[in-house]
mmCIF file of C-alpha atoms in Angstrom:
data_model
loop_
_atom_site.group_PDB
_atom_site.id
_atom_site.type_symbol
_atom_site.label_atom_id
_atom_site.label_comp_id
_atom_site.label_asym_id
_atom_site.label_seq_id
_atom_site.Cartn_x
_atom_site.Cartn_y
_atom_site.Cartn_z
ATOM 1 C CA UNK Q 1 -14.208 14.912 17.178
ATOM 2 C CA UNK Q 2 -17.438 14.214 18.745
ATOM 3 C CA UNK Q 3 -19.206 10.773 19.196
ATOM 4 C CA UNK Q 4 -22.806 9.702 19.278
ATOM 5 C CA UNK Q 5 -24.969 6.597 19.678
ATOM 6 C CA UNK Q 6 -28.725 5.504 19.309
ATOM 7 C CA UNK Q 7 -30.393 2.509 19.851
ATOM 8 C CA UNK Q 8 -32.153 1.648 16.666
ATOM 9 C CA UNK Q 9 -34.656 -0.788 15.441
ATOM 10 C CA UNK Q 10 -33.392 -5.223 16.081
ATOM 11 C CA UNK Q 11 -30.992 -4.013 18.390
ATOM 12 C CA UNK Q 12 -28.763 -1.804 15.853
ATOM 13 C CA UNK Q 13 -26.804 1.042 17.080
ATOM 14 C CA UNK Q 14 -26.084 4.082 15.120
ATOM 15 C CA UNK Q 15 -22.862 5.436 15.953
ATOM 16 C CA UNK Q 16 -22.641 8.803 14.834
ATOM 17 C CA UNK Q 17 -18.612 10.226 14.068
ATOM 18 C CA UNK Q 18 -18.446 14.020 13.933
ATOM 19 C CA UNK Q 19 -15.283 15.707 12.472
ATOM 20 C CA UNK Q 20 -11.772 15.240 11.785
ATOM 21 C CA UNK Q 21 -10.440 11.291 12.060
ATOM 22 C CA UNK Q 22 -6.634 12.663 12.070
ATOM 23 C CA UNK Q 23 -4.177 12.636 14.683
ATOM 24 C CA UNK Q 24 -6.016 14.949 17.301
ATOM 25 C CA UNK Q 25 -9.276 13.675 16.350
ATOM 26 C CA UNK Q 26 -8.853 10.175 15.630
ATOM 27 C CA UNK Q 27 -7.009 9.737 19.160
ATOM 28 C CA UNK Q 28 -9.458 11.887 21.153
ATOM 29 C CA UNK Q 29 -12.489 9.433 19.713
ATOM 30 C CA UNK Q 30 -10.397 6.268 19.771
ATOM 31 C CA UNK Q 31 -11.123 5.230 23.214
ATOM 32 C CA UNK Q 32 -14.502 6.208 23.652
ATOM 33 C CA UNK Q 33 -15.577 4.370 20.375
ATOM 34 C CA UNK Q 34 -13.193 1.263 21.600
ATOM 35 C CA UNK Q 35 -14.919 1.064 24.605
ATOM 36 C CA UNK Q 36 -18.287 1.684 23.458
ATOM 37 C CA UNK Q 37 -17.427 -0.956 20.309
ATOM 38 C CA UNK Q 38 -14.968 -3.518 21.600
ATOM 39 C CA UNK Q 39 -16.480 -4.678 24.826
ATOM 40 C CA UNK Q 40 -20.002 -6.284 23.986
ATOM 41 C CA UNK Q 41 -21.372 -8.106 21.016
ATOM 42 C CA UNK Q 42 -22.995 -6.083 18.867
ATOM 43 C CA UNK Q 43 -24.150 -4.804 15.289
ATOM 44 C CA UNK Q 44 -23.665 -1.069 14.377
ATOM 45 C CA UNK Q 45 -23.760 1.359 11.552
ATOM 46 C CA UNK Q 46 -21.094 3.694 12.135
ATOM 47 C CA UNK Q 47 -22.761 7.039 10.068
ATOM 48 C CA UNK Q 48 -20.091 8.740 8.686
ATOM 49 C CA UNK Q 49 -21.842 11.369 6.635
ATOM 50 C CA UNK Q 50 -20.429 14.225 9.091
ATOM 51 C CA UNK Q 51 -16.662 12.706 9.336
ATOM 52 C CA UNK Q 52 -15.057 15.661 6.942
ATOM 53 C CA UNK Q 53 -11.218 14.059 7.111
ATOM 54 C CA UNK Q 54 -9.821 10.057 7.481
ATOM 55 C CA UNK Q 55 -6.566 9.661 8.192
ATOM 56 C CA UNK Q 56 -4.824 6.380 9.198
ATOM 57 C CA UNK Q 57 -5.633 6.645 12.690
ATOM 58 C CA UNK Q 58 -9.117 6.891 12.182
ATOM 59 C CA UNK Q 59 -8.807 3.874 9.718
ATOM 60 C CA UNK Q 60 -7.006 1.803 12.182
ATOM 61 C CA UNK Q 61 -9.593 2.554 15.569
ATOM 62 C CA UNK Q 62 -12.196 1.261 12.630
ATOM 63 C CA UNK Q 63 -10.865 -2.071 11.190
ATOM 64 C CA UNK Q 64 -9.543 -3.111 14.826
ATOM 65 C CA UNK Q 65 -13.584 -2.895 15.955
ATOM 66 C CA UNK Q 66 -14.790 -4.539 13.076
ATOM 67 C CA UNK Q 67 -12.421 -7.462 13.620
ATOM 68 C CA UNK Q 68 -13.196 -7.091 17.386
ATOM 69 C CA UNK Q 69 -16.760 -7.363 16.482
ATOM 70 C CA UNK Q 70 -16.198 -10.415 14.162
ATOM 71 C CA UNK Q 71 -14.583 -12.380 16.571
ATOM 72 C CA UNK Q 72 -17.526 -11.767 18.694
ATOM 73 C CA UNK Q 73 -20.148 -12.854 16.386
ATOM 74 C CA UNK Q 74 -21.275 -8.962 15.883
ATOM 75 C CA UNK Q 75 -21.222 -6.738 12.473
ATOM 76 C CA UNK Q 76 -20.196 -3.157 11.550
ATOM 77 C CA UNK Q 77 -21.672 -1.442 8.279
ATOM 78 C CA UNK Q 78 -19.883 1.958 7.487
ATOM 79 C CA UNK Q 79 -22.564 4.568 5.903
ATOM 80 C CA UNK Q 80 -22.583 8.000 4.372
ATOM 81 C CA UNK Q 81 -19.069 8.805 4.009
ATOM 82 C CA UNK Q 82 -18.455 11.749 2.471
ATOM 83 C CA UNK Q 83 -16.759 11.691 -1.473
ATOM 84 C CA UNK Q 84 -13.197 12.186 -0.210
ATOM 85 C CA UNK Q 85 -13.672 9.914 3.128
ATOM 86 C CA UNK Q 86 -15.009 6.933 0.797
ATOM 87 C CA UNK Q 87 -12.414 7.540 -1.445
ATOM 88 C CA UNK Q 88 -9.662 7.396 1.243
ATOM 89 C CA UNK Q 89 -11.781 4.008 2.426
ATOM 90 C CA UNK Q 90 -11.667 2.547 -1.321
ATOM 91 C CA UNK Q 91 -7.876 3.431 -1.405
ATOM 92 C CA UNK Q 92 -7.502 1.692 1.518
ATOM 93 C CA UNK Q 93 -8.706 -1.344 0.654
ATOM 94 C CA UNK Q 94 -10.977 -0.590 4.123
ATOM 95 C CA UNK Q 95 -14.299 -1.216 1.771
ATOM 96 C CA UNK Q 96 -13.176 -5.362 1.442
ATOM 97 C CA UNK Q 97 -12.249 -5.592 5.273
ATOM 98 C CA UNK Q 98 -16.272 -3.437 6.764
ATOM 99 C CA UNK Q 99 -18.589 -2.707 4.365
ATOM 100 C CA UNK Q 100 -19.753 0.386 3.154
ATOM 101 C CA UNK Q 101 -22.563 1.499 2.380
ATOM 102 C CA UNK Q 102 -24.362 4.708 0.789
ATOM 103 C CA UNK Q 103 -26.653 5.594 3.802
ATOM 104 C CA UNK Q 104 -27.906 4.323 6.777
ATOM 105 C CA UNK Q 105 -30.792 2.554 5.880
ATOM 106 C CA UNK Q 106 -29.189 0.122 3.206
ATOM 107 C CA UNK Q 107 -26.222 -0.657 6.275
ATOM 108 C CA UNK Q 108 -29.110 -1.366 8.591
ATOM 109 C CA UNK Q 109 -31.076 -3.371 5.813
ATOM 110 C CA UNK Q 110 -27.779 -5.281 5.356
ATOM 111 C CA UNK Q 111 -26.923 -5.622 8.921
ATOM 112 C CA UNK Q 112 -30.281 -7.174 10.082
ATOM 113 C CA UNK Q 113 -30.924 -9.139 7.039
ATOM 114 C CA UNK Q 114 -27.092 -11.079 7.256
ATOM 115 C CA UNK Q 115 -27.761 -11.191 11.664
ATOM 116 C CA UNK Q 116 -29.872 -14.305 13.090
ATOM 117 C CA UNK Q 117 -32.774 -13.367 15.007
ATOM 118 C CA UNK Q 118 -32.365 -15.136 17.734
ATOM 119 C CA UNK Q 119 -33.329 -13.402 21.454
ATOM 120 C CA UNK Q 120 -34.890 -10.321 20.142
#
């Protein structure tokens, strides 16, 4: 599982998941993606348009920075996921807890237009 992040446009960061979100992935990324998630304020789209598995680990290392992010004022938009990685997100009930979108654009739209302006 690889990881990686760009600095968009309005302060967004793109956080790029490559691979397999089950047991060996989803635990190798988990920390890395905590750490680069969890710690600061922020609003992200995490592209998921190369993630080719979701299992529940990968599920769990997601909601638990989205509710980090929440309770710091930030936002994370899900986008891309592949057919059977949306479905396992829709299954989930993940879709009502971070929302999902079909690309990166329309979770970056959504992301700036919903985030105050202020400082930047």
């Amino acid at each position: 599982m690889d990881l990686r992040s760009e600095q968009l446009a309005e302060g967004v960061e793109k956080i790029s998941l490559v691979g397999r979100m089950d047991s060996l992935g989803g635990h190798d990324i988990d920390t890395r993606f905590s750490a680069l998630v969890a710690a600061r304020k922020l609003l992200a789209v995490v592209d998921l348009s190369e993630v080719s598995f979701l299992a529940s680990i990968g599920i769990r290392t997601l909601v638990i920075n989205a509710r980090a992010q929440l309770q710091r004022g930030g936002s994370i938009a899900l986008a891309s996921p592949q057919p059977h990685v949306a479905e396992v997100l829709k299954m989930a009930g993940i879709d009502t807890i971070i929302p999902v979108y079909p690309d990166v654009d329309s979770a970056f739209s959504a992301l700036t237009a919903s985030s105050p302006h202020e400082g930047r």
